[in-house]
CSV table of C-alpha atoms in Angstrom, one decimal:
chain,number,residue,atom,x,y,z
A,27,LEU,CA,31.7,16.6,-16.7
A,28,LEU,CA,31.8,12.6,-15.3
A,29,LEU,CA,31.1,12.8,-11.7
A,30,ALA,CA,32.7,9.5,-10.2
A,31,ILE,CA,33.0,9.2,-5.8
A,32,ASP,CA,34.6,5.9,-4.7
A,33,SER,CA,33.5,6.3,-1.0
A,34,LEU,CA,30.8,8.8,0.2
A,35,TYR,CA,30.1,7.9,4.1
A,36,THR,CA,26.7,8.6,5.3
A,37,PRO,CA,24.9,7.3,8.5
A,38,LEU,CA,23.6,4.7,6.7
A,39,ASP,CA,26.2,3.2,4.7
A,40,THR,CA,29.3,4.0,2.5
A,41,PHE,CA,28.5,4.3,-1.1
A,42,SER,CA,30.4,4.7,-4.3
A,43,ALA,CA,28.3,7.1,-6.8
A,44,ALA,CA,28.3,8.1,-10.6
A,45,GLY,CA,26.8,10.6,-12.6
A,46,ILE,CA,27.1,12.9,-15.6
A,47,LEU,CA,26.9,16.7,-14.8
A,48,GLU,CA,26.4,19.2,-17.6
A,49,PHE,CA,26.8,23.2,-17.0
A,50,GLY,CA,24.5,25.6,-19.3
A,51,ASP,CA,23.2,28.6,-19.4
A,52,GLY,CA,21.5,29.5,-15.9
A,53,GLU,CA,21.3,25.7,-15.5
A,54,SER,CA,23.0,22.4,-14.0
A,55,VAL,CA,21.8,19.0,-14.6
A,56,LEU,CA,22.5,15.6,-13.2
A,57,SER,CA,21.7,12.8,-15.0
A,58,GLY,CA,22.2,8.9,-15.0
A,59,PHE,CA,22.8,9.3,-11.2
A,60,GLU,CA,23.6,6.2,-9.2
A,61,ALA,CA,24.8,5.4,-6.0
A,62,VAL,CA,26.0,1.7,-4.6
A,63,SER,CA,26.2,0.6,-1.2
A,64,ALA,CA,28.6,-2.5,-0.1
A,65,ASP,CA,25.6,-3.9,1.4
A,66,GLY,CA,23.9,-3.5,-2.2
A,67,ILE,CA,21.7,-0.5,-1.4
A,68,ARG,CA,21.0,1.2,-4.7
A,69,ILE,CA,20.1,4.9,-5.5
A,70,ASP,CA,19.3,6.0,-8.9
A,71,ALA,CA,18.0,9.5,-9.8
A,72,GLY,CA,18.5,12.9,-12.3
A,73,ALA,CA,18.2,16.1,-11.1
A,74,LEU,CA,18.1,19.8,-13.1
A,75,TYR,CA,19.1,23.0,-10.8
A,76,ARG,CA,17.6,26.6,-12.8
A,77,ILE,CA,18.8,29.9,-11.9
A,78,GLY,CA,16.0,32.4,-11.8
A,79,ASP,CA,13.5,34.3,-10.1
A,80,PRO,CA,12.7,32.1,-7.7
A,81,ASP,CA,15.2,29.0,-8.2
A,82,ARG,CA,14.2,25.9,-9.3
A,83,LEU,CA,15.0,22.2,-8.1
A,84,LEU,CA,13.6,19.0,-10.2
A,85,ILE,CA,14.7,15.7,-8.9
A,86,ASP,CA,13.1,12.8,-10.6
A,87,GLY,CA,13.2,9.1,-11.3
A,88,ARG,CA,14.4,8.3,-8.1
A,89,ARG,CA,14.5,4.3,-6.9
A,90,ILE,CA,15.9,3.0,-4.1
A,91,GLY,CA,16.1,-0.6,-3.5
A,92,SER,CA,18.5,-3.5,-3.2
A,93,THR,CA,18.2,-6.9,-5.0
A,94,LYS,CA,15.6,-8.6,-2.9
A,95,GLN,CA,14.0,-5.3,-2.0
A,96,ARG,CA,12.2,-2.1,-3.3
A,97,ILE,CA,12.0,0.5,-0.8
A,98,ILE,CA,10.9,3.7,-3.1
A,99,THR,CA,10.3,2.4,-6.7
A,100,ASP,CA,10.1,5.9,-8.7
A,101,GLY,CA,9.6,9.5,-7.0
A,102,SER,CA,9.8,12.9,-7.7
A,103,ILE,CA,10.3,16.4,-6.5
A,104,ALA,CA,9.7,19.9,-7.7
A,105,CYS,CA,10.6,22.8,-5.7
A,106,SER,CA,11.2,26.8,-5.6
A,107,PHE,CA,13.6,29.2,-3.5
A,108,ASP,CA,14.7,32.6,-3.0
A,109,SER,CA,16.1,34.0,-0.1
A,110,SER,CA,13.4,33.8,2.3
A,111,ALA,CA,11.1,31.5,1.0
A,112,VAL,CA,11.0,27.5,0.0
A,113,LEU,CA,7.9,26.4,-1.8
A,114,ILE,CA,7.5,22.5,-2.6
A,115,ASP,CA,5.3,22.5,-5.5
A,116,THR,CA,5.1,18.3,-5.4
A,117,ALA,CA,6.9,15.4,-3.8
A,118,TRP,CA,5.9,11.9,-4.2
A,119,VAL,CA,7.5,8.9,-3.6
A,120,GLN,CA,5.8,5.6,-5.0
A,121,THR,CA,6.4,2.1,-2.5
A,122,PRO,CA,5.5,-1.0,-2.7
A,123,HIS,CA,3.3,-0.7,-0.3
A,124,GLY,CA,1.4,2.6,-1.2
A,125,LEU,CA,2.0,6.6,-2.3
A,126,LEU,CA,3.4,9.2,-0.1
A,127,SER,CA,3.0,13.3,-1.3
A,128,LEU,CA,4.0,16.3,0.2
A,129,ARG,CA,3.0,20.1,-0.6
A,130,GLY,CA,3.7,23.2,1.0
A,131,GLY,CA,6.1,25.7,2.0
A,132,LEU,CA,8.5,27.8,4.9
A,133,ASP,CA,8.6,31.4,4.3
A,134,GLY,CA,10.0,33.6,7.5
A,135,GLY,CA,8.3,31.8,10.4
A,136,ASN,CA,5.3,30.6,8.5
A,137,SER,CA,5.2,27.1,7.3
A,138,ASN,CA,2.3,25.1,6.0
A,139,PHE,CA,2.7,21.5,4.6
A,140,ASP,CA,-0.4,19.3,3.4
A,141,LEU,CA,1.5,15.0,3.5
A,142,SER,CA,-1.0,12.5,2.2
A,143,GLY,CA,-0.6,8.4,1.7
A,144,ARG,CA,-3.3,6.8,-1.1
A,145,HIS,CA,-3.3,2.8,-1.6
A,146,LEU,CA,-1.2,2.0,1.3
A,147,ASP,CA,-1.3,-1.6,2.5
A,148,LEU,CA,-1.5,-2.2,5.8
A,149,SER,CA,-0.4,-6.1,5.6
A,150,GLN,CA,3.1,-4.8,6.0
A,151,LEU,CA,2.5,-2.8,9.2
A,152,GLY,CA,2.0,-6.3,11.1
A,153,GLY,CA,5.5,-7.4,10.9
A,154,LEU,CA,6.9,-3.8,11.0
A,155,LEU,CA,4.8,-3.0,14.4
A,156,HIS,CA,5.5,-7.3,15.1
A,157,LEU,CA,1.8,-7.1,15.9
A,158,GLN,CA,0.1,-11.2,17.0
A,159,GLY,CA,-2.2,-12.1,14.9
A,160,GLY,CA,-2.8,-11.1,10.7
A,161,ILE,CA,-3.4,-7.0,10.1
A,162,SER,CA,-4.7,-5.8,6.8
A,163,GLY,CA,-6.9,-3.4,4.8
A,164,MET,CA,-6.0,-0.7,2.5
A,165,GLY,CA,-5.5,3.2,4.2
A,166,GLU,CA,-5.3,6.6,3.0
A,167,PHE,CA,-4.6,9.7,5.1
A,168,SER,CA,-3.8,13.4,4.7
A,169,VAL,CA,-2.1,15.4,7.5
A,170,ARG,CA,-2.0,19.1,7.2
A,171,MET,CA,0.1,21.2,9.5
A,172,ASP,CA,0.5,25.3,9.7
A,173,THR,CA,2.8,27.0,11.7
A,174,GLY,CA,2.9,30.9,11.9
A,175,GLU,CA,2.8,33.7,14.8
A,176,ASP,CA,-0.6,32.6,16.3
A,177,GLY,CA,1.2,29.0,16.9
A,178,SER,CA,0.4,25.8,15.3
A,179,ASN,CA,-2.3,23.8,13.8
A,180,ALA,CA,-2.7,20.2,12.6
A,181,GLN,CA,-5.2,18.0,11.2
A,182,LEU,CA,-5.5,14.6,10.4
A,183,ASP,CA,-7.9,12.4,8.1
A,184,GLY,CA,-7.9,8.9,7.6
A,185,ARG,CA,-9.6,6.1,6.0
A,186,ILE,CA,-9.1,2.0,6.0
A,187,LEU,CA,-11.6,0.1,4.0
A,188,GLY,CA,-11.7,-3.5,4.9
A,189,PRO,CA,-9.5,-3.3,8.0
A,190,THR,CA,-8.9,-6.7,9.8
A,191,PHE,CA,-6.9,-7.3,12.6
A,192,GLY,CA,-7.0,-11.2,14.2
A,193,ALA,CA,-10.6,-12.1,14.6
A,194,TYR,CA,-11.7,-8.3,14.0
A,195,GLN,CA,-13.1,-7.4,10.6
A,196,ALA,CA,-15.5,-3.8,9.6
A,197,ASP,CA,-16.1,-2.6,6.6
A,198,SER,CA,-13.9,0.7,7.4
A,199,ILE,CA,-12.4,2.9,10.0
A,200,ILE,CA,-12.3,6.5,9.4
A,201,LEU,CA,-10.3,9.3,11.7
A,202,ASP,CA,-10.7,12.9,12.0
A,203,LEU,CA,-8.5,14.6,14.3
């Protein structure tokens, strides 16, 4: 089944989209999916949904960018779910500035998530945060969040190697909160 959408309205922009949707024995496959906005933003991905106990969803080959900018150069998510729980086995995106990954799940009133960033190029943050003077370094971080009947907990660990900010330089900065 060829899926073609002339105008898909989103909060970001209006997209035209196309892909091939196939239905098989207990699974659905979306291949060759491409969405393009009027401003030139392009999204590519493929997906597989498998019915079972639990159901499984795999989205692969995620790319988001435009002719001048690459926002996400690759990515994937694998999750399973049933009527009461969602488990994210693996979710990751590769950006030009580093790798972000997520694991975790929701089960009733309980949740736990681990978010991490690796090989993050901090030189891009200066412009984003409008900081005067140059900022650079390679960053890594991990965040763990848990919610349950006893309340919520969060933990942040991070390290910046070779940080500079204007005239300030150091070997590293370590955060453990």
